[in-house]
Amino acid sequence: MELELESILLPGIEDKRPIVISGPCSAETEEQVMETAKQLASKGIKIFRAGIWKPRTKPGGFEGIGVEGLVWLKRVKKELGMYVATEVATAQHVREALAFDVDILWIGARTSANPFAVQEIADALEGVDIPVLIKNPVNPDLELWIGAIQRIYNAGIKRIGAIHRGFSSFDKKIYRNLPQWHIPMELHRRIPNMPIICDPSHIGGKRELIAPISQQAMDLAFDGLIIESHCNPDKAWSDASQQITPEVLECILDTLVIRDEKQSTENLTQLRKQIDELDNDILETLAKRMRVCEEIGVYKKEHNLSVLQTARYDELLQDRIAQSLSLGLSEDFLKTLFVAIHEESVRHQMEIMNK
Ligand code: PEP
Ligand code: MN
């Protein structure tokens, strides 16, 4: 999809991976905001995040400080020279954030999942030029994520980025939100010129996962990281278990290995050529296999045999899967592959039967 986007980089932000946005889950008190921002600024962080309005799963929790916190963000801008970013979930939030000169807006995961809410925000953004970052919806629905991006784009916003914060699931064994990396990767394939920022804090849900998830994001060529930090993480009013001190953040950023997406060496070109040739062989072999299936289809029709021969199919599937170990391929992969091949064979034979 071709979107005519402009860079989300604000003046003075270096065009270098990763773009880093950090700050507390929520603005709690003026002291907490100023102290966290001061420590972050001293570590070279240029974009400060803080939630002013907090969508909480259950009532009774801290739902954000509201407009009062915008005054503190303005102080962060003025006294520390940082850019500030916050989440907006309604048209009123947009108006208030803009009135207080917030530099970057983001749309949270619960909001991205609701087209009415996104449209309301989009309408409030008509005629405004500000970077907007759109988190993935809580459910793993790429089209819904793209739909939210399109609504904001159609409102005339050109500086758009996506935030990958993982997807809700019942299973919370390792991650708070499953990364399902293939979804942001597919988003990148569909809208290649849109930067994607990873949110390891909300994916991991715990401090110790922030470093490995950030590294994975860099290995997958993400453009940036949004990481929750707090001057006193254990005392945070929301998401305490996933917040880190600015000092730990610095340490994590220093140890990240940043690999280059674009540079390709001579060796890589050679290997890619081999891959292209092998893929061609696979496709030719598959086409040949389908021709044989069609001959079988003709035979079955002439002899009044059913297309689906369950026993034969089962035997074939077991045999191919059994080869997985010696081929160094996973059972799951071989199963998916042969189920798909069989489905296509059945489709070809059905056409012959119904001719
Ligand atoms: C947040 O960034 O603090 C937040 C509420 O995130 P999400 O919308 O990803 O749950
Ligand atoms: Mn949070």
PDB file of N, CA and C in Angstrom, residues 212-300:
ATOM      1  N   PRO A 212      15.890  -8.566  26.102  1.00  0.00           N
ATOM      2  CA  PRO A 212      15.815  -9.511  24.975  1.00  0.00           C
ATOM      3  C   PRO A 212      14.782  -9.131  23.910  1.00  0.00           C
ATOM      4  N   ILE A 213      13.647  -8.563  24.332  1.00  0.00           N
ATOM      5  CA  ILE A 213      12.639  -8.198  23.325  1.00  0.00           C
ATOM      6  C   ILE A 213      13.151  -7.019  22.485  1.00  0.00           C
ATOM      7  N   SER A 214      13.834  -6.078  23.136  1.00  0.00           N
ATOM      8  CA  SER A 214      14.384  -4.933  22.387  1.00  0.00           C
ATOM      9  C   SER A 214      15.400  -5.426  21.354  1.00  0.00           C
ATOM     10  N   GLN A 215      16.220  -6.400  21.762  1.00  0.00           N
ATOM     11  CA  GLN A 215      17.224  -6.921  20.823  1.00  0.00           C
ATOM     12  C   GLN A 215      16.539  -7.613  19.646  1.00  0.00           C
ATOM     13  N   GLN A 216      15.494  -8.373  19.958  1.00  0.00           N
ATOM     14  CA  GLN A 216      14.761  -9.044  18.875  1.00  0.00           C
ATOM     15  C   GLN A 216      14.188  -8.009  17.896  1.00  0.00           C
ATOM     16  N   ALA A 217      13.652  -6.929  18.453  1.00  0.00           N
ATOM     17  CA  ALA A 217      13.076  -5.879  17.599  1.00  0.00           C
ATOM     18  C   ALA A 217      14.162  -5.283  16.700  1.00  0.00           C
ATOM     19  N   MET A 218      15.343  -5.087  17.261  1.00  0.00           N
ATOM     20  CA  MET A 218      16.432  -4.534  16.439  1.00  0.00           C
ATOM     21  C   MET A 218      16.853  -5.531  15.369  1.00  0.00           C
ATOM     22  N   ASP A 219      16.888  -6.822  15.732  1.00  0.00           N
ATOM     23  CA  ASP A 219      17.266  -7.851  14.752  1.00  0.00           C
ATOM     24  C   ASP A 219      16.250  -7.908  13.616  1.00  0.00           C
ATOM     25  N   LEU A 220      15.003  -7.545  13.923  1.00  0.00           N
ATOM     26  CA  LEU A 220      13.966  -7.569  12.886  1.00  0.00           C
ATOM     27  C   LEU A 220      13.836  -6.205  12.197  1.00  0.00           C
ATOM     28  N   ALA A 221      14.829  -5.349  12.415  1.00  0.00           N
ATOM     29  CA  ALA A 221      14.917  -4.054  11.714  1.00  0.00           C
ATOM     30  C   ALA A 221      13.827  -3.062  12.088  1.00  0.00           C
ATOM     31  N   PHE A 222      13.320  -3.147  13.316  1.00  0.00           N
ATOM     32  CA  PHE A 222      12.389  -2.119  13.788  1.00  0.00           C
ATOM     33  C   PHE A 222      13.138  -0.787  13.857  1.00  0.00           C
ATOM     34  N   ASP A 223      12.363   0.299  13.766  1.00  0.00           N
ATOM     35  CA  ASP A 223      12.994   1.619  13.746  1.00  0.00           C
ATOM     36  C   ASP A 223      13.228   2.198  15.139  1.00  0.00           C
ATOM     37  N   GLY A 224      12.406   1.789  16.100  1.00  0.00           N
ATOM     38  CA  GLY A 224      12.555   2.421  17.406  1.00  0.00           C
ATOM     39  C   GLY A 224      12.013   1.581  18.536  1.00  0.00           C
ATOM     40  N   LEU A 225      12.152   2.132  19.739  1.00  0.00           N
ATOM     41  CA  LEU A 225      11.701   1.457  20.955  1.00  0.00           C
ATOM     42  C   LEU A 225      10.975   2.469  21.828  1.00  0.00           C
ATOM     43  N   ILE A 226       9.851   2.061  22.404  1.00  0.00           N
ATOM     44  CA  ILE A 226       9.183   2.885  23.410  1.00  0.00           C
ATOM     45  C   ILE A 226       9.214   2.054  24.686  1.00  0.00           C
ATOM     46  N   ILE A 227       9.927   2.566  25.683  1.00  0.00           N
ATOM     47  CA  ILE A 227      10.191   1.767  26.895  1.00  0.00           C
ATOM     48  C   ILE A 227       9.752   2.557  28.129  1.00  0.00           C
ATOM     49  N   GLU A 228       8.984   1.892  28.984  1.00  0.00           N
ATOM     50  CA  GLU A 228       8.520   2.582  30.190  1.00  0.00           C
ATOM     51  C   GLU A 228       9.628   2.676  31.225  1.00  0.00           C
ATOM     52  N   SER A 229       9.823   3.892  31.757  1.00  0.00           N
ATOM     53  CA  SER A 229      10.834   4.076  32.799  1.00  0.00           C
ATOM     54  C   SER A 229      10.272   4.987  33.883  1.00  0.00           C
ATOM     55  N   HIS A 230      10.842   4.865  35.068  1.00  0.00           N
ATOM     56  CA  HIS A 230      10.284   5.544  36.246  1.00  0.00           C
ATOM     57  C   HIS A 230      11.440   5.770  37.217  1.00  0.00           C
ATOM     58  N   CYS A 231      11.395   6.918  37.922  1.00  0.00           N
ATOM     59  CA  CYS A 231      12.491   7.188  38.869  1.00  0.00           C
ATOM     60  C   CYS A 231      12.446   6.230  40.062  1.00  0.00           C
ATOM     61  N   ASN A 232      11.284   5.638  40.290  1.00  0.00           N
ATOM     62  CA  ASN A 232      11.161   4.667  41.386  1.00  0.00           C
ATOM     63  C   ASN A 232      10.173   3.576  40.965  1.00  0.00           C
ATOM     64  N   PRO A 233      10.606   2.684  40.076  1.00  0.00           N
ATOM     65  CA  PRO A 233       9.689   1.745  39.419  1.00  0.00           C
ATOM     66  C   PRO A 233       8.799   0.947  40.369  1.00  0.00           C
ATOM     67  N   ASP A 234       9.374   0.487  41.482  1.00  0.00           N
ATOM     68  CA  ASP A 234       8.562  -0.353  42.380  1.00  0.00           C
ATOM     69  C   ASP A 234       7.382   0.398  42.977  1.00  0.00           C
ATOM     70  N   LYS A 235       7.478   1.701  42.971  1.00  0.00           N
ATOM     71  CA  LYS A 235       6.403   2.504  43.572  1.00  0.00           C
ATOM     72  C   LYS A 235       5.440   3.059  42.512  1.00  0.00           C
ATOM     73  N   ALA A 236       5.600   2.624  41.260  1.00  0.00           N
ATOM     74  CA  ALA A 236       4.756   3.171  40.184  1.00  0.00           C
ATOM     75  C   ALA A 236       3.281   2.875  40.441  1.00  0.00           C
ATOM     76  N   TRP A 237       2.433   3.802  40.050  1.00  0.00           N
ATOM     77  CA  TRP A 237       0.989   3.635  40.281  1.00  0.00           C
ATOM     78  C   TRP A 237       0.339   2.736  39.225  1.00  0.00           C
ATOM     79  N   SER A 238       1.042   2.490  38.127  1.00  0.00           N
ATOM     80  CA  SER A 238       0.530   1.547  37.118  1.00  0.00           C
ATOM     81  C   SER A 238       1.727   0.847  36.473  1.00  0.00           C
ATOM     82  N   ASP A 239       1.525  -0.396  36.082  1.00  0.00           N
ATOM     83  CA  ASP A 239       2.558  -1.182  35.388  1.00  0.00           C
ATOM     84  C   ASP A 239       3.919  -1.178  36.092  1.00  0.00           C
ATOM     85  N   ALA A 240       3.903  -1.318  37.421  1.00  0.00           N
ATOM     86  CA  ALA A 240       5.161  -1.258  38.184  1.00  0.00           C
ATOM     87  C   ALA A 240       6.149  -2.357  37.755  1.00  0.00           C
ATOM     88  N   SER A 241       5.641  -3.550  37.497  1.00  0.00           N
ATOM     89  CA  SER A 241       6.567  -4.672  37.266  1.00  0.00           C
ATOM     90  C   SER A 241       7.337  -4.561  35.948  1.00  0.00           C
ATOM     91  N   GLN A 242       6.892  -3.669  35.061  1.00  0.00           N
ATOM     92  CA  GLN A 242       7.592  -3.582  33.759  1.00  0.00           C
ATOM     93  C   GLN A 242       8.380  -2.283  33.603  1.00  0.00           C
ATOM     94  N   GLN A 243       8.376  -1.442  34.640  1.00  0.00           N
ATOM     95  CA  GLN A 243       9.099  -0.171  34.486  1.00  0.00           C
ATOM     96  C   GLN A 243      10.526  -0.320  35.003  1.00  0.00           C
ATOM     97  N   ILE A 244      11.433   0.412  34.377  1.00  0.00           N
ATOM     98  CA  ILE A 244      12.851   0.336  34.768  1.00  0.00           C
ATOM     99  C   ILE A 244      13.349   1.754  35.064  1.00  0.00           C
ATOM    100  N   THR A 245      14.468   1.837  35.752  1.00  0.00           N
ATOM    101  CA  THR A 245      15.024   3.164  36.020  1.00  0.00           C
ATOM    102  C   THR A 245      15.719   3.668  34.745  1.00  0.00           C
ATOM    103  N   PRO A 246      15.884   4.991  34.614  1.00  0.00           N
ATOM    104  CA  PRO A 246      16.617   5.518  33.470  1.00  0.00           C
ATOM    105  C   PRO A 246      18.026   4.917  33.370  1.00  0.00           C
ATOM    106  N   GLU A 247      18.592   4.577  34.514  1.00  0.00           N
ATOM    107  CA  GLU A 247      19.928   3.996  34.508  1.00  0.00           C
ATOM    108  C   GLU A 247      19.934   2.615  33.846  1.00  0.00           C
ATOM    109  N   VAL A 248      18.951   1.797  34.210  1.00  0.00           N
ATOM    110  CA  VAL A 248      18.846   0.468  33.587  1.00  0.00           C
ATOM    111  C   VAL A 248      18.559   0.629  32.092  1.00  0.00           C
ATOM    112  N   LEU A 249      17.732   1.607  31.759  1.00  0.00           N
ATOM    113  CA  LEU A 249      17.432   1.858  30.341  1.00  0.00           C
ATOM    114  C   LEU A 249      18.732   2.133  29.575  1.00  0.00           C
ATOM    115  N   GLU A 250      19.557   2.990  30.144  1.00  0.00           N
ATOM    116  CA  GLU A 250      20.823   3.329  29.475  1.00  0.00           C
ATOM    117  C   GLU A 250      21.656   2.079  29.242  1.00  0.00           C
ATOM    118  N   CYS A 251      21.691   1.232  30.266  1.00  0.00           N
ATOM    119  CA  CYS A 251      22.471   0.009  30.197  1.00  0.00           C
ATOM    120  C   CYS A 251      21.932  -0.903  29.079  1.00  0.00           C
ATOM    121  N   ILE A 252      20.606  -1.030  28.998  1.00  0.00           N
ATOM    122  CA  ILE A 252      19.993  -1.882  27.959  1.00  0.00           C
ATOM    123  C   ILE A 252      20.318  -1.320  26.574  1.00  0.00           C
ATOM    124  N   LEU A 253      20.190  -0.006  26.430  1.00  0.00           N
ATOM    125  CA  LEU A 253      20.439   0.605  25.112  1.00  0.00           C
ATOM    126  C   LEU A 253      21.905   0.439  24.713  1.00  0.00           C
ATOM    127  N   ASP A 254      22.806   0.545  25.712  1.00  0.00           N
ATOM    128  CA  ASP A 254      24.235   0.423  25.410  1.00  0.00           C
ATOM    129  C   ASP A 254      24.615  -0.972  24.943  1.00  0.00           C
ATOM    130  N   THR A 255      23.882  -1.985  25.398  1.00  0.00           N
ATOM    131  CA  THR A 255      24.283  -3.345  25.033  1.00  0.00           C
ATOM    132  C   THR A 255      23.553  -3.860  23.780  1.00  0.00           C
ATOM    133  N   LEU A 256      22.629  -3.058  23.245  1.00  0.00           N
ATOM    134  CA  LEU A 256      21.919  -3.510  22.037  1.00  0.00           C
ATOM    135  C   LEU A 256      22.882  -3.631  20.861  1.00  0.00           C
ATOM    136  N   VAL A 257      22.719  -4.671  20.102  1.00  0.00           N
ATOM    137  CA  VAL A 257      23.498  -4.806  18.870  1.00  0.00           C
ATOM    138  C   VAL A 257      22.599  -4.352  17.729  1.00  0.00           C
ATOM    139  N   ILE A 258      23.047  -3.327  17.008  1.00  0.00           N
ATOM    140  CA  ILE A 258      22.215  -2.800  15.923  1.00  0.00           C
ATOM    141  C   ILE A 258      22.759  -3.304  14.594  1.00  0.00           C
ATOM    142  N   ARG A 259      21.958  -4.127  13.961  1.00  0.00           N
ATOM    143  CA  ARG A 259      22.384  -4.663  12.661  1.00  0.00           C
ATOM    144  C   ARG A 259      21.750  -3.836  11.554  1.00  0.00           C
ATOM    145  N   ASP A 260      22.467  -3.765  10.446  1.00  0.00           N
ATOM    146  CA  ASP A 260      22.016  -2.922   9.350  1.00  0.00           C
ATOM    147  C   ASP A 260      21.082  -3.689   8.429  1.00  0.00           C
ATOM    148  N   GLU A 261      19.923  -3.097   8.146  1.00  0.00           N
ATOM    149  CA  GLU A 261      18.965  -3.792   7.283  1.00  0.00           C
ATOM    150  C   GLU A 261      19.360  -3.690   5.817  1.00  0.00           C
ATOM    151  N   LYS A 262      19.883  -2.518   5.445  1.00  0.00           N
ATOM    152  CA  LYS A 262      20.006  -2.262   4.017  1.00  0.00           C
ATOM    153  C   LYS A 262      21.299  -2.763   3.383  1.00  0.00           C
ATOM    154  N   GLN A 263      22.405  -2.628   4.122  1.00  0.00           N
ATOM    155  CA  GLN A 263      23.685  -3.003   3.537  1.00  0.00           C
ATOM    156  C   GLN A 263      23.686  -4.492   3.170  1.00  0.00           C
ATOM    157  N   SER A 264      23.981  -4.814   1.917  1.00  0.00           N
ATOM    158  CA  SER A 264      24.058  -6.240   1.599  1.00  0.00           C
ATOM    159  C   SER A 264      25.428  -6.551   1.012  1.00  0.00           C
ATOM    160  N   THR A 265      26.046  -7.568   1.537  1.00  0.00           N
ATOM    161  CA  THR A 265      27.402  -7.890   1.114  1.00  0.00           C
ATOM    162  C   THR A 265      27.341  -8.783  -0.132  1.00  0.00           C
ATOM    163  N   GLU A 266      28.474  -8.962  -0.748  1.00  0.00           N
ATOM    164  CA  GLU A 266      28.580  -9.807  -1.930  1.00  0.00           C
ATOM    165  C   GLU A 266      28.086 -11.224  -1.630  1.00  0.00           C
ATOM    166  N   ASN A 267      28.512 -11.752  -0.461  1.00  0.00           N
ATOM    167  CA  ASN A 267      28.129 -13.106  -0.052  1.00  0.00           C
ATOM    168  C   ASN A 267      26.626 -13.270   0.025  1.00  0.00           C
ATOM    169  N   LEU A 268      26.002 -12.246   0.596  1.00  0.00           N
ATOM    170  CA  LEU A 268      24.557 -12.298   0.784  1.00  0.00           C
ATOM    171  C   LEU A 268      23.861 -12.347  -0.584  1.00  0.00           C
ATOM    172  N   THR A 269      24.378 -11.572  -1.528  1.00  0.00           N
ATOM    173  CA  THR A 269      23.794 -11.561  -2.870  1.00  0.00           C
ATOM    174  C   THR A 269      23.868 -12.957  -3.486  1.00  0.00           C
ATOM    175  N   GLN A 270      25.015 -13.608  -3.301  1.00  0.00           N
ATOM    176  CA  GLN A 270      25.195 -14.967  -3.841  1.00  0.00           C
ATOM    177  C   GLN A 270      24.194 -15.936  -3.204  1.00  0.00           C
ATOM    178  N   LEU A 271      24.102 -15.855  -1.893  1.00  0.00           N
ATOM    179  CA  LEU A 271      23.196 -16.763  -1.180  1.00  0.00           C
ATOM    180  C   LEU A 271      21.745 -16.514  -1.587  1.00  0.00           C
ATOM    181  N   ARG A 272      21.431 -15.228  -1.776  1.00  0.00           N
ATOM    182  CA  ARG A 272      20.045 -14.917  -2.172  1.00  0.00           C
ATOM    183  C   ARG A 272      19.737 -15.460  -3.565  1.00  0.00           C
ATOM    184  N   LYS A 273      20.761 -15.459  -4.416  1.00  0.00           N
ATOM    185  CA  LYS A 273      20.571 -16.004  -5.756  1.00  0.00           C
ATOM    186  C   LYS A 273      20.243 -17.496  -5.658  1.00  0.00           C
ATOM    187  N   GLN A 274      20.974 -18.158  -4.775  1.00  0.00           N
ATOM    188  CA  GLN A 274      20.698 -19.586  -4.569  1.00  0.00           C
ATOM    189  C   GLN A 274      19.267 -19.799  -4.094  1.00  0.00           C
ATOM    190  N   ILE A 275      18.839 -18.948  -3.171  1.00  0.00           N
ATOM    191  CA  ILE A 275      17.465 -19.068  -2.655  1.00  0.00           C
ATOM    192  C   ILE A 275      16.458 -18.889  -3.794  1.00  0.00           C
ATOM    193  N   ASP A 276      16.699 -17.878  -4.646  1.00  0.00           N
ATOM    194  CA  ASP A 276      15.778 -17.646  -5.773  1.00  0.00           C
ATOM    195  C   ASP A 276      15.696 -18.886  -6.667  1.00  0.00           C
ATOM    196  N   GLU A 277      16.875 -19.479  -6.937  1.00  0.00           N
ATOM    197  CA  GLU A 277      16.876 -20.665  -7.813  1.00  0.00           C
ATOM    198  C   GLU A 277      16.146 -21.835  -7.164  1.00  0.00           C
ATOM    199  N   LEU A 278      16.414 -22.028  -5.858  1.00  0.00           N
ATOM    200  CA  LEU A 278      15.750 -23.131  -5.154  1.00  0.00           C
ATOM    201  C   LEU A 278      14.236 -22.929  -5.123  1.00  0.00           C
ATOM    202  N   ASP A 279      13.811 -21.699  -4.921  1.00  0.00           N
ATOM    203  CA  ASP A 279      12.363 -21.427  -4.914  1.00  0.00           C
ATOM    204  C   ASP A 279      11.760 -21.749  -6.276  1.00  0.00           C
ATOM    205  N   ASN A 280      12.496 -21.413  -7.330  1.00  0.00           N
ATOM    206  CA  ASN A 280      12.019 -21.769  -8.670  1.00  0.00           C
ATOM    207  C   ASN A 280      11.863 -23.268  -8.820  1.00  0.00           C
ATOM    208  N   ASP A 281      12.865 -24.016  -8.335  1.00  0.00           N
ATOM    209  CA  ASP A 281      12.793 -25.483  -8.401  1.00  0.00           C
ATOM    210  C   ASP A 281      11.563 -25.993  -7.653  1.00  0.00           C
ATOM    211  N   ILE A 282      11.348 -25.417  -6.453  1.00  0.00           N
ATOM    212  CA  ILE A 282      10.191 -25.857  -5.645  1.00  0.00           C
ATOM    213  C   ILE A 282       8.897 -25.629  -6.423  1.00  0.00           C
ATOM    214  N   LEU A 283       8.775 -24.439  -7.027  1.00  0.00           N
ATOM    215  CA  LEU A 283       7.538 -24.119  -7.744  1.00  0.00           C
ATOM    216  C   LEU A 283       7.341 -25.032  -8.948  1.00  0.00           C
ATOM    217  N   GLU A 284       8.438 -25.295  -9.680  1.00  0.00           N
ATOM    218  CA  GLU A 284       8.315 -26.187 -10.842  1.00  0.00           C
ATOM    219  C   GLU A 284       7.902 -27.584 -10.402  1.00  0.00           C
ATOM    220  N   THR A 285       8.527 -28.056  -9.301  1.00  0.00           N
ATOM    221  CA  THR A 285       8.192 -29.388  -8.806  1.00  0.00           C
ATOM    222  C   THR A 285       6.728 -29.446  -8.361  1.00  0.00           C
ATOM    223  N   LEU A 286       6.285 -28.399  -7.706  1.00  0.00           N
ATOM    224  CA  LEU A 286       4.880 -28.373  -7.266  1.00  0.00           C
ATOM    225  C   LEU A 286       3.936 -28.409  -8.461  1.00  0.00           C
ATOM    226  N   ALA A 287       4.278 -27.638  -9.496  1.00  0.00           N
ATOM    227  CA  ALA A 287       3.431 -27.619 -10.690  1.00  0.00           C
ATOM    228  C   ALA A 287       3.398 -29.024 -11.320  1.00  0.00           C
ATOM    229  N   LYS A 288       4.556 -29.682 -11.361  1.00  0.00           N
ATOM    230  CA  LYS A 288       4.647 -31.030 -11.929  1.00  0.00           C
ATOM    231  C   LYS A 288       3.771 -31.998 -11.112  1.00  0.00           C
ATOM    232  N   ARG A 289       3.856 -31.842  -9.777  1.00  0.00           N
ATOM    233  CA  ARG A 289       3.062 -32.700  -8.887  1.00  0.00           C
ATOM    234  C   ARG A 289       1.568 -32.527  -9.170  1.00  0.00           C
ATOM    235  N   MET A 290       1.156 -31.289  -9.420  1.00  0.00           N
ATOM    236  CA  MET A 290      -0.269 -31.030  -9.690  1.00  0.00           C
ATOM    237  C   MET A 290      -0.701 -31.686 -11.002  1.00  0.00           C
ATOM    238  N   ARG A 291       0.205 -31.692 -12.003  1.00  0.00           N
ATOM    239  CA  ARG A 291      -0.145 -32.341 -13.285  1.00  0.00           C
ATOM    240  C   ARG A 291      -0.392 -33.834 -13.052  1.00  0.00           C
ATOM    241  N   VAL A 292       0.467 -34.455 -12.223  1.00  0.00           N
ATOM    242  CA  VAL A 292       0.281 -35.886 -11.921  1.00  0.00           C
ATOM    243  C   VAL A 292      -1.059 -36.092 -11.204  1.00  0.00           C
ATOM    244  N   CYS A 293      -1.360 -35.181 -10.245  1.00  0.00           N
ATOM    245  CA  CYS A 293      -2.640 -35.282  -9.522  1.00  0.00           C
ATOM    246  C   CYS A 293      -3.814 -35.210 -10.495  1.00  0.00           C
ATOM    247  N   GLU A 294      -3.669 -34.352 -11.496  1.00  0.00           N
ATOM    248  CA  GLU A 294      -4.758 -34.221 -12.464  1.00  0.00           C
ATOM    249  C   GLU A 294      -4.958 -35.532 -13.224  1.00  0.00           C
ATOM    250  N   GLU A 295      -3.837 -36.201 -13.558  1.00  0.00           N
ATOM    251  CA  GLU A 295      -3.952 -37.506 -14.240  1.00  0.00           C
ATOM    252  C   GLU A 295      -4.686 -38.493 -13.341  1.00  0.00           C
ATOM    253  N   ILE A 296      -4.335 -38.431 -12.045  1.00  0.00           N
ATOM    254  CA  ILE A 296      -5.033 -39.301 -11.090  1.00  0.00           C
ATOM    255  C   ILE A 296      -6.526 -38.961 -11.077  1.00  0.00           C
ATOM    256  N   GLY A 297      -6.816 -37.649 -11.149  1.00  0.00           N
ATOM    257  CA  GLY A 297      -8.208 -37.191 -11.177  1.00  0.00           C
ATOM    258  C   GLY A 297      -8.964 -37.795 -12.349  1.00  0.00           C
ATOM    259  N   VAL A 298      -8.318 -37.797 -13.517  1.00  0.00           N
ATOM    260  CA  VAL A 298      -8.954 -38.361 -14.713  1.00  0.00           C
ATOM    261  C   VAL A 298      -9.247 -39.846 -14.495  1.00  0.00           C
ATOM    262  N   TYR A 299      -8.252 -40.542 -13.919  1.00  0.00           N
ATOM    263  CA  TYR A 299      -8.416 -41.977 -13.665  1.00  0.00           C
ATOM    264  C   TYR A 299      -9.588 -42.235 -12.705  1.00  0.00           C
ATOM    265  N   LYS A 300      -9.602 -41.400 -11.589  1.00  0.00           N
ATOM    266  CA  LYS A 300     -10.664 -41.577 -10.588  1.00  0.00           C
ATOM    267  C   LYS A 300     -12.044 -41.364 -11.224  1.00  0.00           C
TER     268      LYS A 300
END
